[in-house]
Coordinates of C-alpha atoms in Angstrom, one line a residue:
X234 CA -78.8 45.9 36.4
X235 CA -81.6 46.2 33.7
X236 CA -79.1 49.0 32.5
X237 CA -76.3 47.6 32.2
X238 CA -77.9 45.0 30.0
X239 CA -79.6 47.4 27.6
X240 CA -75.9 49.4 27.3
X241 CA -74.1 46.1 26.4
X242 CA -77.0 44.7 23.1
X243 CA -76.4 48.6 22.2
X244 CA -72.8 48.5 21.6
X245 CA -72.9 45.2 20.2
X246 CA -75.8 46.0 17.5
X247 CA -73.6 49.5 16.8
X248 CA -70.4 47.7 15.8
X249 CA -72.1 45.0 13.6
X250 CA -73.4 48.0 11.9
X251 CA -70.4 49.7 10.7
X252 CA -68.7 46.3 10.1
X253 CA -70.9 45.2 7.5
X254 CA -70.3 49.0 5.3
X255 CA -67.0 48.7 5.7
X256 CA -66.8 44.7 4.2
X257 CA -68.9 46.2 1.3
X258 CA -66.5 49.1 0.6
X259 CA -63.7 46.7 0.1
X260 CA -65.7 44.7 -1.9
X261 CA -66.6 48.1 -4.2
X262 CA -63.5 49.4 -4.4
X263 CA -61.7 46.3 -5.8
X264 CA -63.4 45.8 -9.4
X265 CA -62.7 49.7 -9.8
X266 CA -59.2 48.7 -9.5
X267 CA -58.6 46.0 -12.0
X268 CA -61.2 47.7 -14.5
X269 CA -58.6 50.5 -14.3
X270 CA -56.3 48.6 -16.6
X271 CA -58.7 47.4 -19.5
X272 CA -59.9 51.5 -19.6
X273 CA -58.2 51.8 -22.7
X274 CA -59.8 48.7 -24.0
X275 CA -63.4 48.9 -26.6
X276 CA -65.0 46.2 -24.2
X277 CA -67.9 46.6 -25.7
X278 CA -66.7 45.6 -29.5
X279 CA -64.2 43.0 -27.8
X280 CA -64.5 39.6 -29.9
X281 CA -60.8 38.3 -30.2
X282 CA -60.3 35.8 -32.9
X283 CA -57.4 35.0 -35.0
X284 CA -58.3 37.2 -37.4
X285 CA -58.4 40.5 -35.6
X286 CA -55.8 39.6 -33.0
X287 CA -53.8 42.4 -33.9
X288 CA -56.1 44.6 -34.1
X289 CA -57.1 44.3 -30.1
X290 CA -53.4 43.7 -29.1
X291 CA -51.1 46.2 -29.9
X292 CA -47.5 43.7 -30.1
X293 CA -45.7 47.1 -32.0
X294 CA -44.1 47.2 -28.3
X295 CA -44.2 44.0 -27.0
X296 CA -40.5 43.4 -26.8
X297 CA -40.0 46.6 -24.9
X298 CA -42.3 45.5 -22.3
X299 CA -40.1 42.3 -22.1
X300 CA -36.6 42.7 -22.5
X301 CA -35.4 39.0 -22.3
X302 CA -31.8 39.9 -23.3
X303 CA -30.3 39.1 -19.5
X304 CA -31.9 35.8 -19.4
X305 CA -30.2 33.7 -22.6
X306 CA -26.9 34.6 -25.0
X307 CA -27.8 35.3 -28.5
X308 CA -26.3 32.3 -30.9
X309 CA -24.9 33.1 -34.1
X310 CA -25.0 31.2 -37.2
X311 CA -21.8 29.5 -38.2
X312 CA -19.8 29.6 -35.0
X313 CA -19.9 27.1 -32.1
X314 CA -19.0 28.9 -29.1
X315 CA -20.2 32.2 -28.2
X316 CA -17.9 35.3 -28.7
X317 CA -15.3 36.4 -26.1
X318 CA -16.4 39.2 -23.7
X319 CA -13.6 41.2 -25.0
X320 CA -13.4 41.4 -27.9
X321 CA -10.4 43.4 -28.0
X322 CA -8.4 40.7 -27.0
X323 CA -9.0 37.1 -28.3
X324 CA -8.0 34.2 -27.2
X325 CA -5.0 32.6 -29.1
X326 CA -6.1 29.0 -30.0
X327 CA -3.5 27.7 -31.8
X328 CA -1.1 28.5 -28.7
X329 CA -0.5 25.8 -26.7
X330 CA 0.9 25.1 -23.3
X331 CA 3.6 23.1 -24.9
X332 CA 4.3 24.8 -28.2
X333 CA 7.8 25.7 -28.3
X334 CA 8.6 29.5 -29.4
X335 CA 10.6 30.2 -32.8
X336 CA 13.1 32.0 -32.4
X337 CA 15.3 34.0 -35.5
X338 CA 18.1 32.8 -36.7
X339 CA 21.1 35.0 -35.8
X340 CA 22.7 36.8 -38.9
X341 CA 26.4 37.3 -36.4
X342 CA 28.0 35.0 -38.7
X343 CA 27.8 32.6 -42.1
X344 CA 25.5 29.5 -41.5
X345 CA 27.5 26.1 -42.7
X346 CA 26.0 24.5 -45.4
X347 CA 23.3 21.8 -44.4
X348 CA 24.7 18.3 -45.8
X349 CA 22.7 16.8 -48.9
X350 CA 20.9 13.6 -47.5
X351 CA 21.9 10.8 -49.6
X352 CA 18.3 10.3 -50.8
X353 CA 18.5 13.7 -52.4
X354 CA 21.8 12.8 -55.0
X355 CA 20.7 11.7 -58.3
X356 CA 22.0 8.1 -57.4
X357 CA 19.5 7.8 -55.2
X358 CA 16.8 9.2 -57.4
X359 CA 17.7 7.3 -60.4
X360 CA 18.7 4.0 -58.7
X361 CA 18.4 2.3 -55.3
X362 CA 20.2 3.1 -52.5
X363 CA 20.2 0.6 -49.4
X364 CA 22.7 1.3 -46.7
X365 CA 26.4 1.9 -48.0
X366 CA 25.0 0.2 -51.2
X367 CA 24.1 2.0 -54.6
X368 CA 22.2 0.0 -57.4
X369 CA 22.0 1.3 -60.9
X370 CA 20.7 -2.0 -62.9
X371 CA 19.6 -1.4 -66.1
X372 CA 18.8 2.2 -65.2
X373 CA 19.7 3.7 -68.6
X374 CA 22.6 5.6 -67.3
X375 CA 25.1 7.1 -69.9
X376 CA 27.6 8.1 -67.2
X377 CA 28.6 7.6 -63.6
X378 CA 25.4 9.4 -61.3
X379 CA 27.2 11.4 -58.5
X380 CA 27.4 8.9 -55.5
X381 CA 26.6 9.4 -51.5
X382 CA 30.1 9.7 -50.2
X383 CA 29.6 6.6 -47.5
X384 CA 29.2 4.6 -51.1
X385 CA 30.8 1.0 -50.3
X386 CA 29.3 -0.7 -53.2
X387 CA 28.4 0.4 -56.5
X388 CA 25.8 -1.8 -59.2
X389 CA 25.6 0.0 -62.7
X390 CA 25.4 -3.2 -65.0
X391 CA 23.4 -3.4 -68.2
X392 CA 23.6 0.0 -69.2
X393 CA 24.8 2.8 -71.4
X394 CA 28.0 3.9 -70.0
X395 CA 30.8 5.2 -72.1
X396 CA 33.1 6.6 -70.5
X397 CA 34.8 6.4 -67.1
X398 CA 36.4 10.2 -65.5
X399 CA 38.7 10.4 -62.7
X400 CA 36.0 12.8 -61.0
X401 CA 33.1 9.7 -61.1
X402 CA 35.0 8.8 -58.1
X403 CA 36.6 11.4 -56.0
X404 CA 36.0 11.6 -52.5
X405 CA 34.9 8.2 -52.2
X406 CA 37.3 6.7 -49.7
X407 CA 35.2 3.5 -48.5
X408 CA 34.6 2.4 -52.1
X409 CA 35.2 -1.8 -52.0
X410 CA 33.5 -2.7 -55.3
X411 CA 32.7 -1.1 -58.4
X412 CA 30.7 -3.9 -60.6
X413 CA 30.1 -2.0 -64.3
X414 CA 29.2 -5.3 -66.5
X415 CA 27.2 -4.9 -69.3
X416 CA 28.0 -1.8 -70.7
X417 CA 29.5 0.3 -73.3
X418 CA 33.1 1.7 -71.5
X419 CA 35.5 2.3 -74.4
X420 CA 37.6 4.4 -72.1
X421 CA 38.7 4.9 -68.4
X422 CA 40.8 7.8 -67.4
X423 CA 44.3 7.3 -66.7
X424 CA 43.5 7.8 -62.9
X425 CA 39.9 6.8 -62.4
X426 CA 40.5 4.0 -59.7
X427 CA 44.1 4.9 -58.9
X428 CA 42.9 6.8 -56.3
X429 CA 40.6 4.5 -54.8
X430 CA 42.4 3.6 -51.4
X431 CA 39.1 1.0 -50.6
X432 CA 38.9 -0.3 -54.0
X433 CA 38.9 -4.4 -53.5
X434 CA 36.5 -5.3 -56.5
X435 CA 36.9 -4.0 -60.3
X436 CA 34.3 -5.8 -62.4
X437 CA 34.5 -4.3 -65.9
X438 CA 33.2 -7.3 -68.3
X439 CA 31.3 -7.1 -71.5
X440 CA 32.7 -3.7 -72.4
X441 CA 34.1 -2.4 -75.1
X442 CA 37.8 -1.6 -73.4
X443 CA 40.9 -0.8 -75.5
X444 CA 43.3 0.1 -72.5
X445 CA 43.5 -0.7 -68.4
X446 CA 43.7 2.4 -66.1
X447 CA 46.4 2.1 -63.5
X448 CA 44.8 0.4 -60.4
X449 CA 45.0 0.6 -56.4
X450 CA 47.2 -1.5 -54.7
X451 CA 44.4 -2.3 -52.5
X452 CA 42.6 -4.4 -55.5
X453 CA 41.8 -8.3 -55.0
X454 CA 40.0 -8.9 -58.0
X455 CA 40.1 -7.4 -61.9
X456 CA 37.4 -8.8 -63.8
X457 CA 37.8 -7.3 -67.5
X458 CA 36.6 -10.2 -69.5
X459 CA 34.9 -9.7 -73.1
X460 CA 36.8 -6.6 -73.6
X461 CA 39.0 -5.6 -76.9
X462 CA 42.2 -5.2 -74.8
X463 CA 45.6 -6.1 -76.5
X464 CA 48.9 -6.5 -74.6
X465 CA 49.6 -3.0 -76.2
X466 CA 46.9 -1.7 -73.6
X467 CA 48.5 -3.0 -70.4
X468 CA 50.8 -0.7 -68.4
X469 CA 54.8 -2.8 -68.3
X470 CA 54.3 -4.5 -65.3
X471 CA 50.8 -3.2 -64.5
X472 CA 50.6 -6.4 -61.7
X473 CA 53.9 -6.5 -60.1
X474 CA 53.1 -4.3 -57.1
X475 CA 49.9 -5.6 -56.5
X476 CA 50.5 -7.0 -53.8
X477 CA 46.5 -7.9 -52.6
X478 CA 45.6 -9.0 -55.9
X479 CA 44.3 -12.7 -56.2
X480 CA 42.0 -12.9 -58.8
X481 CA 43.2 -11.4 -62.2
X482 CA 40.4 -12.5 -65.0
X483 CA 41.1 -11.2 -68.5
X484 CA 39.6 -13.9 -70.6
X485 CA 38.1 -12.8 -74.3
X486 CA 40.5 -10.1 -75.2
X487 CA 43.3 -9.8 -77.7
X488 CA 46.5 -10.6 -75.5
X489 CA 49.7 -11.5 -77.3
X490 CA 51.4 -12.6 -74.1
X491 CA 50.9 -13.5 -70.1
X492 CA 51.5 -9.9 -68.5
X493 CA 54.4 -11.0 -66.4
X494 CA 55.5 -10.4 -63.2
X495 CA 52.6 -11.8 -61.4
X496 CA 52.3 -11.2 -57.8
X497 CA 53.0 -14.0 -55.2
X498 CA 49.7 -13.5 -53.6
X499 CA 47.6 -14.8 -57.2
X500 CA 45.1 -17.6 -57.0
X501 CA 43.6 -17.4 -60.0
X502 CA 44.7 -16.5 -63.5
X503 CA 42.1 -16.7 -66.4
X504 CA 43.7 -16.1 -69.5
X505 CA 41.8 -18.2 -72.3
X506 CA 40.2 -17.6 -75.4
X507 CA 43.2 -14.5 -76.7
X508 CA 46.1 -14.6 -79.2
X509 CA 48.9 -15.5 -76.5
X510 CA 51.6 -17.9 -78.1
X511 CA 54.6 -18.3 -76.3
X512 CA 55.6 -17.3 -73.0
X513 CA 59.3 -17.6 -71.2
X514 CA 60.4 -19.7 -68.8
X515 CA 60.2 -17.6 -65.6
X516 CA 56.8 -16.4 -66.9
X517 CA 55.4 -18.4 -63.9
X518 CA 58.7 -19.6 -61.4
X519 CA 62.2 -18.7 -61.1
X520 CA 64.0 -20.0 -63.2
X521 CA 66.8 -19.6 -61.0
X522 CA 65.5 -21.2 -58.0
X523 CA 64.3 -24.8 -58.3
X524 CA 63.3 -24.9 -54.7
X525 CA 60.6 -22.2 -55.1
X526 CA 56.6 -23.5 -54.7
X527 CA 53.9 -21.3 -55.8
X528 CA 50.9 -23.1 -53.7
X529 CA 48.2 -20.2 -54.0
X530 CA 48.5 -20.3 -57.9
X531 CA 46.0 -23.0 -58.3
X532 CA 44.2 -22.0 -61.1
X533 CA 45.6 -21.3 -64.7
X534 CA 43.8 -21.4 -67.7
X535 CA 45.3 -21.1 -71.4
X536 CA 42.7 -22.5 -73.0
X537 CA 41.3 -21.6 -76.5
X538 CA 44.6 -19.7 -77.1
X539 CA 47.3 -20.9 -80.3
X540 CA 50.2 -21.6 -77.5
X541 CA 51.1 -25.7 -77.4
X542 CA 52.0 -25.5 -73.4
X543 CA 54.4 -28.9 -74.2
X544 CA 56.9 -26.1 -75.9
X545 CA 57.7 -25.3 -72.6
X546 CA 58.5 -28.1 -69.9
X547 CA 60.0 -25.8 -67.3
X548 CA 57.8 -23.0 -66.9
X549 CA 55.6 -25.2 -64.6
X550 CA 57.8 -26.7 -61.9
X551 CA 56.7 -24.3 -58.9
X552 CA 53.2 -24.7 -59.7
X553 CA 50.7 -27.3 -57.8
X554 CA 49.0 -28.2 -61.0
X555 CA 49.8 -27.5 -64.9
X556 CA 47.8 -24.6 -66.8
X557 CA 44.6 -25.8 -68.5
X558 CA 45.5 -25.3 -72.4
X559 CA 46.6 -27.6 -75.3
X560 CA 49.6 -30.0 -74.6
X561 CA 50.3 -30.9 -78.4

């Protein structure tokens, strides 16, 4: 029993024994470890400041040891997003999703002629074009500016004008009312508004006008007041076949004599202030039928001319009212 006892304090005092060694060993071994990497280190000199921090360190390598490329993108200056990772093939900004494709023309056959917007004509650069209408007031024009062909009514007054050509004109079917006031026309080609099958209006006052151009049966109204025009300058019965024309005013010229045949569709007949002195009896009604009533012919003036309208009792008996002149 006794030996048993003494066996068991043996074994117990031999394993604290080598327990303890071992514990130190461990203990030994580990400071040779980490001294192994400051060998290459002066520990005895080592006094790191700022100023010999370089000196200890050796930073010649440093970004070798730490190669930080994988972990953030390089930015360059002057660019806001970072290149492509191909850079053999770019992305095309300015393509779009819903930017249609150009295609080339085909050369198979001749291309028409785009039309010339009417904004582009010199009308419309030298004057002021609304709609179908065309205004040239005062615009220091010497001649007729070549007009949009849906022209339907021309303004040109107050300015410089001379001369009136057949070609002013052509082409411009829808043409209602030419108004040329104020200018300086001393001559109007032979077919300048002949050819005018829209022509309604012809105001042509205040010019200097020798002659009358023949006119469009389509005319309403002549204006061609304050002109220089003698009798001499009217075609032989330039208003017979006129058969729209109501308003014929050719006051302040140099008439000799009312340009008979009138058309039965007149209104208005403004003849004062010329060198007209006699007229004939079916200047106005026929003669030969006393039953005849011109009702629309309203509007007669003779005024400021040499004629004594009392000369001539039976010129007037179709008409609703006597001319306007002197009676004595």
């Amino acid at each position: 029993m006794w030996t048993l006892a003494w066996l068991g304090i043996a074994s117990l005092c031999l394993g604290t024994s080598w327990a303890v060694p071992a514990k130190e060993r461990r203990k030994a071994e580990k400071p040779k470890a980490h001294l192994a990497l400051y060998e290459n280190l002066d520990l005895d000199n080592y006094d790191l400041t700022l100023d010999n921090y370089g000196e200890i360190l050796d930073l010649s390598n440093y970004e070798e040891l730490y190669d930080y490329g994988d972990l953030a993108p390089k930015i360059e200056v002057g660019t806001l997003a970072p290149r492509p990772k191909d850079p053999a093939a770019p992305p095309d900004l300015g393509a779009t999703a819903g930017t249609p494709k150009l295609q080339l023309l085909s050369t198979a056959g001749p291309v028409p002629p785009a039309p010339v917007p009417a904004q582009a004509l010199p009308s419309c650069q030298l004057c002021l074009c609304i709609g179908t209408s065309v205004y040239c007031d005062d615009a220091d024009l010497e001649h007729i500016p070549l007009l949009p062909p849906e022209t339907t009514y021309l303004y040109a007054r107050f300015n410089r004008i001379g001369t009136i050509r057949a070609s002013d004109f052509t082409g411009l079917k829808k043409l209602k009312r030419i108004d040329l006031s104020s200018n300086s026309i001393s001559r109007a080609d032979a077919d300048a508004f002949r050819l005018l099958p829209s022509l309604q209006e012809l105001i042509l006052p205040e010019n200097r006008l020798t002659a009358l151009p023949e006119l469009p049966r389509s005319i309403v109204r002549l204006d061609a007041r304050l002109n220089s025009i003698p009798s001499a300058g009217l075609r032989p019965e330039a208003f017979r076949d006129l058969k729209q024309l109501q308003f014929l005013h050719l006051s302040d010229n140099q008439l000799d004599y009312i340009p008979a045949p009138l058309p039965e569709s007149l209104r208005s007949l403004h003849l004062q202030n010329n060198n007209i002195q006699t007229m004939h009896e079916d200047t106005f009604c026929d003669s030969q039928d006393h039953s005849q009533v011109r009702r629309a012919l309203e509007d007669i003036r003779l005024d400021g001319n040499p004629i004594n309208l009392s000369l001539f009792p039976n010129a007037y008996f179709c008409l609703p009212r006597l001319p306007t002149g002197r009676f004595f």
